[in-house]
Short mmCIF file of N, CA and C and ligand atoms in Angstrom, two decimals:
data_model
loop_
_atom_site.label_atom_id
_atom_site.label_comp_id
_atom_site.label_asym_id
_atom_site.label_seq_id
_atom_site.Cartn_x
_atom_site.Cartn_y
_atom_site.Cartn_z
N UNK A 165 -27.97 19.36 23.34
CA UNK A 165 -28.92 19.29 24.46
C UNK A 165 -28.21 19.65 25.76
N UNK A 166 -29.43 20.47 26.45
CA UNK A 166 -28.19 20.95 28.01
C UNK A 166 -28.79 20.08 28.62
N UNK A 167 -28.58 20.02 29.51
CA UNK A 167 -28.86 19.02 31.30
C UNK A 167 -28.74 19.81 32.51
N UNK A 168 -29.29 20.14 33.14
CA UNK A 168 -29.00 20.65 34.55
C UNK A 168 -28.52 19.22 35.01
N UNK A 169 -27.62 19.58 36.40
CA UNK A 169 -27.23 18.60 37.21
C UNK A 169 -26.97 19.14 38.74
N UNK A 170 -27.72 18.79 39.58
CA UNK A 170 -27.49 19.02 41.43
C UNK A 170 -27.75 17.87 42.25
N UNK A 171 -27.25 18.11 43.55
CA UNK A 171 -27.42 17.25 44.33
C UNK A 171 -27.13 18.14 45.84
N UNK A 172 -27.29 16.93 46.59
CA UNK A 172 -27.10 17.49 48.37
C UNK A 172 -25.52 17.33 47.93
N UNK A 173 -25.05 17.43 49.39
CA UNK A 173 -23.99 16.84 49.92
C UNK A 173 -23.26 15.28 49.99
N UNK A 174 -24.31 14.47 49.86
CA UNK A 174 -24.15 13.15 49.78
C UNK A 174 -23.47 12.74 48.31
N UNK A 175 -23.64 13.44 47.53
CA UNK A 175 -23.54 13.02 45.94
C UNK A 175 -22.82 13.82 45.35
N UNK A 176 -22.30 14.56 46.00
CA UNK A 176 -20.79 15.39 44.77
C UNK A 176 -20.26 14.67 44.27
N UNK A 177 -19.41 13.61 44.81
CA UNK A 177 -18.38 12.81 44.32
C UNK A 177 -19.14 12.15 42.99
N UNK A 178 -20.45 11.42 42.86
CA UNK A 178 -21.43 10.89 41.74
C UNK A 178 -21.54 12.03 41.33
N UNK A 179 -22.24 13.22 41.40
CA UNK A 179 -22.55 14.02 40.30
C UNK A 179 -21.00 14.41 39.35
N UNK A 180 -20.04 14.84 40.15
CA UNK A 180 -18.92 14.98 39.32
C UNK A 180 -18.63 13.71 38.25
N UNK A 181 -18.68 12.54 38.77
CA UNK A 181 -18.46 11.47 37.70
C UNK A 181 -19.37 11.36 36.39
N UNK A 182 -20.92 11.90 36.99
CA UNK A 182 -21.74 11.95 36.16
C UNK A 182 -21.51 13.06 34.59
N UNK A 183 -21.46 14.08 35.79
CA UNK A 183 -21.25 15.21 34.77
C UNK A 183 -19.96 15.08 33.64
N UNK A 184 -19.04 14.29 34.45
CA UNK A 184 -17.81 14.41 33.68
C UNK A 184 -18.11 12.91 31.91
N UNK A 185 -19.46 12.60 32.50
CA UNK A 185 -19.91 11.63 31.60
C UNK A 185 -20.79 12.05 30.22
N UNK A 186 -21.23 12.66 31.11
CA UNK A 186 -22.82 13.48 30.12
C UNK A 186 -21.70 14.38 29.11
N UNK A 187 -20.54 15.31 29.85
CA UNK A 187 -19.43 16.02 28.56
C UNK A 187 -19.15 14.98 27.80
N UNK A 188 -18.81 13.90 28.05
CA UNK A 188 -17.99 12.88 27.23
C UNK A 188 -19.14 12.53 26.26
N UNK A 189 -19.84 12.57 26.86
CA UNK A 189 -20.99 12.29 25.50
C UNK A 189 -21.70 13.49 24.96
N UNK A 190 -21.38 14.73 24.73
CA UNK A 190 -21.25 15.72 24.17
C UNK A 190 -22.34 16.73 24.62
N UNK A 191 -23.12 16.16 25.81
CA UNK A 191 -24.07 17.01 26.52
C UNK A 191 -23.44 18.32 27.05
N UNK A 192 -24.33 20.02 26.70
CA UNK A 192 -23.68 20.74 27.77
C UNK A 192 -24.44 20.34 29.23
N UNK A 193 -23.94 20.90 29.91
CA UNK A 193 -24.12 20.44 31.31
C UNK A 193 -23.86 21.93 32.30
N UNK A 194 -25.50 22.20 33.13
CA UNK A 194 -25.66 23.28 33.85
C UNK A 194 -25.02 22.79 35.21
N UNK A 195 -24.19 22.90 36.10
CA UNK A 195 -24.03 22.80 37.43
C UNK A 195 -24.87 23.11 38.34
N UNK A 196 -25.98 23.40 38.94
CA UNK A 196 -26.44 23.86 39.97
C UNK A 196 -26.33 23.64 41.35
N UNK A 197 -25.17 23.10 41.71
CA UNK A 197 -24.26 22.53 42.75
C UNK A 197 -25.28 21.76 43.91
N UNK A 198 -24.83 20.89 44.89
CA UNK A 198 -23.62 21.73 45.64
C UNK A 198 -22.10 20.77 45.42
N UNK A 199 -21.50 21.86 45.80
CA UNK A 199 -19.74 21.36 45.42
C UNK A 199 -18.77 21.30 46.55
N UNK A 200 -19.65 20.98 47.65
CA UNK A 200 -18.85 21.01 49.16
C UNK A 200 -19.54 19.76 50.06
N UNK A 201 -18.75 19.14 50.63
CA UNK A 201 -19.40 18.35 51.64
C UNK A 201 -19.95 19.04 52.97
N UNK A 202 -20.16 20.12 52.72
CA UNK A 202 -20.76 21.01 53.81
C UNK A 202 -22.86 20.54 53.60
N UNK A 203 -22.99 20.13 54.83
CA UNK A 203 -24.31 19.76 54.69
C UNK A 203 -25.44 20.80 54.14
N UNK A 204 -26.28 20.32 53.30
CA UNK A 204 -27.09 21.33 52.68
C UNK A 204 -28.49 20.83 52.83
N UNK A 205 -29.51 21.27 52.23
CA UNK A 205 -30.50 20.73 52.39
C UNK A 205 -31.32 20.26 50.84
N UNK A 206 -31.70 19.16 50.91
CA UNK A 206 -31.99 18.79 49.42
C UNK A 206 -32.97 19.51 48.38
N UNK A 207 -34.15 20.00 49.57
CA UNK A 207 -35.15 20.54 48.47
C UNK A 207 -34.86 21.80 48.00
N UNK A 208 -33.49 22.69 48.60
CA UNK A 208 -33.10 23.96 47.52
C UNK A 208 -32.48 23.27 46.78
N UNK A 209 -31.80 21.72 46.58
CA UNK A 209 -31.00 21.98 45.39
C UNK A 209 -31.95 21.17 43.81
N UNK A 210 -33.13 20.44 44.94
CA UNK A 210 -34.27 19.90 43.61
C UNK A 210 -34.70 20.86 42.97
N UNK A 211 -35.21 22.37 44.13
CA UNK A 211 -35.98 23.75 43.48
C UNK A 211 -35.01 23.89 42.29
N UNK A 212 -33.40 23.61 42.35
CA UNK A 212 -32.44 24.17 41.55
C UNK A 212 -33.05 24.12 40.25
N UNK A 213 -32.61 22.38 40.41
CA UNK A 213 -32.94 21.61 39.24
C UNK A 213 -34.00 21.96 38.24
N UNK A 214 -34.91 21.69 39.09
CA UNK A 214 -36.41 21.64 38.34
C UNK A 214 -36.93 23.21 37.94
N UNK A 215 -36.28 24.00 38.26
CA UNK A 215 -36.30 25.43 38.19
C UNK A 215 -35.91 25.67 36.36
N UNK A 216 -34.50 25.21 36.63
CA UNK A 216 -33.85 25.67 35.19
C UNK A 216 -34.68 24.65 34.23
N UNK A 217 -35.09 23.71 34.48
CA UNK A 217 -35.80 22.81 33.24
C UNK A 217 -37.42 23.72 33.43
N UNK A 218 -37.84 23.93 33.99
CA UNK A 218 -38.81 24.78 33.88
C UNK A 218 -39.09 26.22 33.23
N UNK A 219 -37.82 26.87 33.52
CA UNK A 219 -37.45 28.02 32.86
C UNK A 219 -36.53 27.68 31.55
N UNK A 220 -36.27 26.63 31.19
CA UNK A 220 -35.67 26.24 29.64
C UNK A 220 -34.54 26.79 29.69
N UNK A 221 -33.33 26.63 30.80
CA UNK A 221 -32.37 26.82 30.66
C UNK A 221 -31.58 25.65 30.76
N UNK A 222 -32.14 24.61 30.76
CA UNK A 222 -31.80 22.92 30.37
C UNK A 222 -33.29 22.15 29.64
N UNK A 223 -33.09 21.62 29.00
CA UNK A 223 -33.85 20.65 28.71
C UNK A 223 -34.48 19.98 29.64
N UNK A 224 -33.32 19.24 29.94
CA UNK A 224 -33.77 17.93 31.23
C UNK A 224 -32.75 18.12 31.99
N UNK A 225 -33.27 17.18 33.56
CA UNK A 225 -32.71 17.59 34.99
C UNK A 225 -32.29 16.31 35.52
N UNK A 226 -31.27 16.36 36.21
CA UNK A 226 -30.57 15.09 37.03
C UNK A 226 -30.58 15.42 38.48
N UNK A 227 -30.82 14.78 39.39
CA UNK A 227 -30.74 14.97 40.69
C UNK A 227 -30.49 14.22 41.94
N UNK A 228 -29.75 14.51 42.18
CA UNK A 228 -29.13 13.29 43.36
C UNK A 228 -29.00 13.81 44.37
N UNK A 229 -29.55 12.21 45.28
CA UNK A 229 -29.17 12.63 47.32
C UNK A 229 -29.10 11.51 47.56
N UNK A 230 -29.06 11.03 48.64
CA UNK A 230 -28.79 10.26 49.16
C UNK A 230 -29.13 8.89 49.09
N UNK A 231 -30.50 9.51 48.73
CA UNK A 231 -31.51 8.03 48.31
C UNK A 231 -32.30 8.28 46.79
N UNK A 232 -32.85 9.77 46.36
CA UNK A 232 -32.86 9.69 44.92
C UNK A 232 -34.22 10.05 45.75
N UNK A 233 -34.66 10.06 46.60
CA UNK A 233 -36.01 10.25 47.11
C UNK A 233 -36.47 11.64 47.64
N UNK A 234 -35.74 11.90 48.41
CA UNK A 234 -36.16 13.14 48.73
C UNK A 234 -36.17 14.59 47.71
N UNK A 235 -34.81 14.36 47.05
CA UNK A 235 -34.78 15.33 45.77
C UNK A 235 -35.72 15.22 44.65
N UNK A 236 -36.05 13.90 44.41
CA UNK A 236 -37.29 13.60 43.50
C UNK A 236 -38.38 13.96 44.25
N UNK A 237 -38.82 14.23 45.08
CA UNK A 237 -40.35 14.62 45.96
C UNK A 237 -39.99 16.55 46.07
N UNK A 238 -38.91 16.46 46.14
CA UNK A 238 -38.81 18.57 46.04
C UNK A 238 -39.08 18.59 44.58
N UNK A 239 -38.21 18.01 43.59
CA UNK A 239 -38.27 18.28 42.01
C UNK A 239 -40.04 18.08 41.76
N UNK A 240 -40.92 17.42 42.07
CA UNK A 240 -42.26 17.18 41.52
C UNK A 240 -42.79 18.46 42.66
N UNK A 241 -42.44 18.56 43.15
CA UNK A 241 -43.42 19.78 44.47
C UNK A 241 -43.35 21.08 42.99
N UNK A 242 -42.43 21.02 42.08
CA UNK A 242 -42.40 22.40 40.87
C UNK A 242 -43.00 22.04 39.48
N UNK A 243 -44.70 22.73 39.50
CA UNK A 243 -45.29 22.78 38.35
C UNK A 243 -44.62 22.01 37.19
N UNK A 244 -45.16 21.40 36.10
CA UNK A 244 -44.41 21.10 34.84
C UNK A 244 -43.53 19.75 35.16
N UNK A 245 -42.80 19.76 36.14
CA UNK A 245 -41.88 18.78 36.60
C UNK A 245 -41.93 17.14 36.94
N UNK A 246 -41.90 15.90 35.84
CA UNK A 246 -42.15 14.81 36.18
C UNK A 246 -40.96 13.99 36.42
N UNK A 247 -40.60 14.15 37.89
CA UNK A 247 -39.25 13.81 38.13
C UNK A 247 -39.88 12.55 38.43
N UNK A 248 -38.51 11.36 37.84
CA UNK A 248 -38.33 10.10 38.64
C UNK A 248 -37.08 9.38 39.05
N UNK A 249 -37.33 8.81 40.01
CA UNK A 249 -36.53 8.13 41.12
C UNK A 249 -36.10 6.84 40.68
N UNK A 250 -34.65 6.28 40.16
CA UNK A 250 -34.92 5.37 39.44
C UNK A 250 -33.83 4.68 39.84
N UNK A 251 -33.95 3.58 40.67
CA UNK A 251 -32.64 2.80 40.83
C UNK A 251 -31.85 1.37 39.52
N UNK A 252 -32.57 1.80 38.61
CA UNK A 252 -32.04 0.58 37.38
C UNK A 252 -32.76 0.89 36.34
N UNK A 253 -32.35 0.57 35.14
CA UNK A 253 -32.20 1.27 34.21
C UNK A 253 -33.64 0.88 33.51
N UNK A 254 -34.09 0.30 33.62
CA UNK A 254 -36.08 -0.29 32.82
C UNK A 254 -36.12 0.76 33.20
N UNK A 255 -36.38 1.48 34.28
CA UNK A 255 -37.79 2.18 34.80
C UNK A 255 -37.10 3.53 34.25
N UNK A 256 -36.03 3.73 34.13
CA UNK A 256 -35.87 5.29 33.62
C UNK A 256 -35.78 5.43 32.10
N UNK A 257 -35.96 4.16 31.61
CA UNK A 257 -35.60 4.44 30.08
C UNK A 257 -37.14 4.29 29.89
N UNK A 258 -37.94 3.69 31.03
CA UNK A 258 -39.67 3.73 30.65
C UNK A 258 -40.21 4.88 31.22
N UNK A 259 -39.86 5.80 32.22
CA UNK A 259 -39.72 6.78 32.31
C UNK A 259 -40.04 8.30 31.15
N UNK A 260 -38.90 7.97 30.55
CA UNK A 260 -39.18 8.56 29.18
C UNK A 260 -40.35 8.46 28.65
N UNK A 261 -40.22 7.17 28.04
CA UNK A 261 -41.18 6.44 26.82
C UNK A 261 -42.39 6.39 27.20
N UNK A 262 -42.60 5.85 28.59
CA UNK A 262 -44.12 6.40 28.65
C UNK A 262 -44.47 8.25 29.62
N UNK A 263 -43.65 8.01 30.57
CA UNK A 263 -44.11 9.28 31.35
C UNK A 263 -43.27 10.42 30.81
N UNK A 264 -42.73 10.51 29.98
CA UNK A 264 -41.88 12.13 29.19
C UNK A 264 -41.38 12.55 30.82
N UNK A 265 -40.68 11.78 31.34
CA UNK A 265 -39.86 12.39 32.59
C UNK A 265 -39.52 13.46 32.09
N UNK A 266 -38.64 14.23 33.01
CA UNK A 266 -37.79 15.69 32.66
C UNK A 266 -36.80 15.43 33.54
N UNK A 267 -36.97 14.88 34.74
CA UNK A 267 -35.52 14.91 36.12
C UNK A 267 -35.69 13.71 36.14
N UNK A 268 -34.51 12.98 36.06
CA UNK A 268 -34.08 11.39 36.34
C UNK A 268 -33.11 12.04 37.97
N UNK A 269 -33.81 11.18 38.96
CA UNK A 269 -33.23 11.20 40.24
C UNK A 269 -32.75 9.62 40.46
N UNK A 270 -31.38 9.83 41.36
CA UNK A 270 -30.78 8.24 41.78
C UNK A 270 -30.39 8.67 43.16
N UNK A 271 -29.96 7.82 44.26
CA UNK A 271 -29.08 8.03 44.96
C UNK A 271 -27.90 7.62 45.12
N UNK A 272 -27.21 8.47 45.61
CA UNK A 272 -25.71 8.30 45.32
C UNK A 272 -25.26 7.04 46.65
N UNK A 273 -26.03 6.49 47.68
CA UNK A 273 -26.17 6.00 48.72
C UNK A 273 -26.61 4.78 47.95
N UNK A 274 -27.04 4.66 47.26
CA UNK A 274 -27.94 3.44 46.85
C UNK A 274 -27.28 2.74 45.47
N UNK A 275 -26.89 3.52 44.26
CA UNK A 275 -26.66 2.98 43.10
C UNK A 275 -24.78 3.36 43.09
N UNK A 276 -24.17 2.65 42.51
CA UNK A 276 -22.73 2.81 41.93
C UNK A 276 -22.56 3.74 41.02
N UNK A 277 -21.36 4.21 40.92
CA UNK A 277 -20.98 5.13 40.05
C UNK A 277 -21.81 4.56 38.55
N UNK A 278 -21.12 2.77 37.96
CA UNK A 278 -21.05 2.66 36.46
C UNK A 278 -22.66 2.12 36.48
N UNK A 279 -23.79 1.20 37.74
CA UNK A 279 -25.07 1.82 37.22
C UNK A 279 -25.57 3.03 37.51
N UNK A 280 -25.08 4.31 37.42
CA UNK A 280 -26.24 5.64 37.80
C UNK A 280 -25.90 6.06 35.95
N UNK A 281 -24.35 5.51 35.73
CA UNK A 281 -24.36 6.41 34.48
C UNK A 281 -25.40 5.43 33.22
N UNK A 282 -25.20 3.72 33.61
CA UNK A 282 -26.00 2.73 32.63
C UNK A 282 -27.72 3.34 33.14
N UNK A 283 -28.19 4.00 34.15
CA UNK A 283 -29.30 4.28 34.13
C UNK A 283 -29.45 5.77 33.43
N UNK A 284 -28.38 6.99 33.67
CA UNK A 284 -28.28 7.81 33.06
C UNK A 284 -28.75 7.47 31.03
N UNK A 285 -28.02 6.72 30.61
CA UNK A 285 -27.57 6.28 29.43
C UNK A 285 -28.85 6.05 28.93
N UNK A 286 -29.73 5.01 29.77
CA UNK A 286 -31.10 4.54 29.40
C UNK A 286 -31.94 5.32 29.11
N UNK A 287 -32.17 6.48 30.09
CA UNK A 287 -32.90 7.09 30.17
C UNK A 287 -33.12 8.57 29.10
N UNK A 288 -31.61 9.16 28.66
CA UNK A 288 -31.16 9.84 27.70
C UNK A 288 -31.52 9.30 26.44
N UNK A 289 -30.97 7.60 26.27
CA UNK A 289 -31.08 7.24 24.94
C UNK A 289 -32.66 7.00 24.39
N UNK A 290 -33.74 6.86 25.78
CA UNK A 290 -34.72 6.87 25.36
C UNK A 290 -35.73 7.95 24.56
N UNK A 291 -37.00 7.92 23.88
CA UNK A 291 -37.95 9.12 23.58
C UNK A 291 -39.09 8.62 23.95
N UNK A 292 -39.79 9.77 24.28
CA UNK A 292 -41.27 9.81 24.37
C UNK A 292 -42.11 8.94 23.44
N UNK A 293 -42.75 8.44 23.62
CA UNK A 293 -43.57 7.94 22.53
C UNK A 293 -45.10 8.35 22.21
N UNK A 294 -45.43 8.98 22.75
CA UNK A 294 -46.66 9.93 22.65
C UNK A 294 -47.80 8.90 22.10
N UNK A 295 -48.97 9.39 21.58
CA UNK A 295 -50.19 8.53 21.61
C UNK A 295 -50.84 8.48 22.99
N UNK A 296 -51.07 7.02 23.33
CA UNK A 296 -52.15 7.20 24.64
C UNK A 296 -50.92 7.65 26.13
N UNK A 297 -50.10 7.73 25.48
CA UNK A 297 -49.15 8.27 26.58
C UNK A 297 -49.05 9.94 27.12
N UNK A 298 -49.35 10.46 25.75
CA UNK A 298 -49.58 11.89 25.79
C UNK A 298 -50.79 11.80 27.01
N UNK A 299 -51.97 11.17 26.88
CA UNK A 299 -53.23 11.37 27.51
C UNK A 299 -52.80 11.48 28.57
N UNK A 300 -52.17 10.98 29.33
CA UNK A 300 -51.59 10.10 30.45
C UNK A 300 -51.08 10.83 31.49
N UNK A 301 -49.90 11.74 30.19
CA UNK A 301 -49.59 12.79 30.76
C UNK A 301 -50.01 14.49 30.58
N UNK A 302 -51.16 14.32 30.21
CA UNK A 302 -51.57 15.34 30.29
C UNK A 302 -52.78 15.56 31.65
N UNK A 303 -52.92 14.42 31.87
CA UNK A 303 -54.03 13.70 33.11
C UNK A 303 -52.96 14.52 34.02
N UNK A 304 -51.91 14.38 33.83
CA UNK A 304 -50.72 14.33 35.21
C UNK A 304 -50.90 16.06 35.41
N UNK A 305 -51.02 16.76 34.68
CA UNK A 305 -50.85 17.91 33.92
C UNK A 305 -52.45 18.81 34.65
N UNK A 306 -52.93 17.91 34.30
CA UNK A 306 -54.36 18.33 35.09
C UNK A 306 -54.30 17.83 36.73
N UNK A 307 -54.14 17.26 36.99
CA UNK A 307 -54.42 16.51 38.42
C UNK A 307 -53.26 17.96 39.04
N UNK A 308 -52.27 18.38 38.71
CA UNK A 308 -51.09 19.42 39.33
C UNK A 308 -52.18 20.46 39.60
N UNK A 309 -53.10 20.60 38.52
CA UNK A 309 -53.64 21.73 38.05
C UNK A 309 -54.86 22.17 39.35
N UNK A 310 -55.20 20.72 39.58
CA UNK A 310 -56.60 20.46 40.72
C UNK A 310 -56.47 20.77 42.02
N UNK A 311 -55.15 20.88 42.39
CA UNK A 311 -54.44 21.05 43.89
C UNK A 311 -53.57 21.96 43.85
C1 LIG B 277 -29.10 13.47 53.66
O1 LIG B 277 -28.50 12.89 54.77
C2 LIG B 277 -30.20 12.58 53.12
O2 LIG B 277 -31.31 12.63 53.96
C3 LIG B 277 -30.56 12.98 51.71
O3 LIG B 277 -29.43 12.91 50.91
C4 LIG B 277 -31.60 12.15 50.99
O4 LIG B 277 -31.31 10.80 51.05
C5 LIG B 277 -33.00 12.46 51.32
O5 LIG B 277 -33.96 11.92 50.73
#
């Protein structure tokens, strides 16, 4: 399974730890940077994200800023894309299971290195569970569709 992985400026130092996590657990892993503390702006690097999981050049998308907020509000602004914002690990491993996330967003301002990877972990180890969940998200699927 691949992963895209980006962030602003705020979160290199976390995404590198991350990424260097997701290898250890045998994920490939897309970079879509940024790799400089040179200030950037978040919603090119959510477009990144949510781009390559859209175009199936990752599976699923990780995305980090500062607060996990603003990159999660660029990542859902892209068709297909049910990014969530997840500061502890329930909501991203329910995430999955009920909403078939695709981008798990944290901030690197907000969560620690060892919970972004225990929320990482949750959220990976989880699956979809489909049934009235499918409906749910296919509602989501339509409502994109209406606006
Ligand atoms: C950048 O300073 C900061 O605004 C950004 O990382 C993020 O927190 C926005 O939601």
């Amino acid at each position: 399974m691949k992963i895209a992985i980006g962030n602003d400026h705020s979160a290199v130092e976390l995404k590198n730890e991350i990424l260097a996590h997701l290898e250890s657990r045998g994920f490939e892993v897309l970079n879509v940077g940024t790799d400089t503390s040179d200030s950037v702006d978040y919603p090119l690097y959510g477009e990144k994200v949510a781009k390559a999981v859209v175009n199936k050049e990752a599976d699923l998308g990780i995305a980090i800023c500062g607060t996990g907020v603003g990159i999660s509000i660029a990542c859902n602004k892209v068709k297909g894309i049910r990014a969530c914002c997840c500061s502890e690990p329930y909501s991203a491993k329910l995430s999955r299971m009920h909403n078939n996330s695709n981008v798990l967003c944290f901030g690197a301002r907000v969560v620690g290195s060892e919970l972004a990877k225990m929320i990482v972990d949750s959220w990976l180890d989880a699956a979809f569970e489909g049934d009235r969940h499918q409906r749910r998200v296919n509602q989501l699927g339509e409502l994109e569709e209406r606006f």
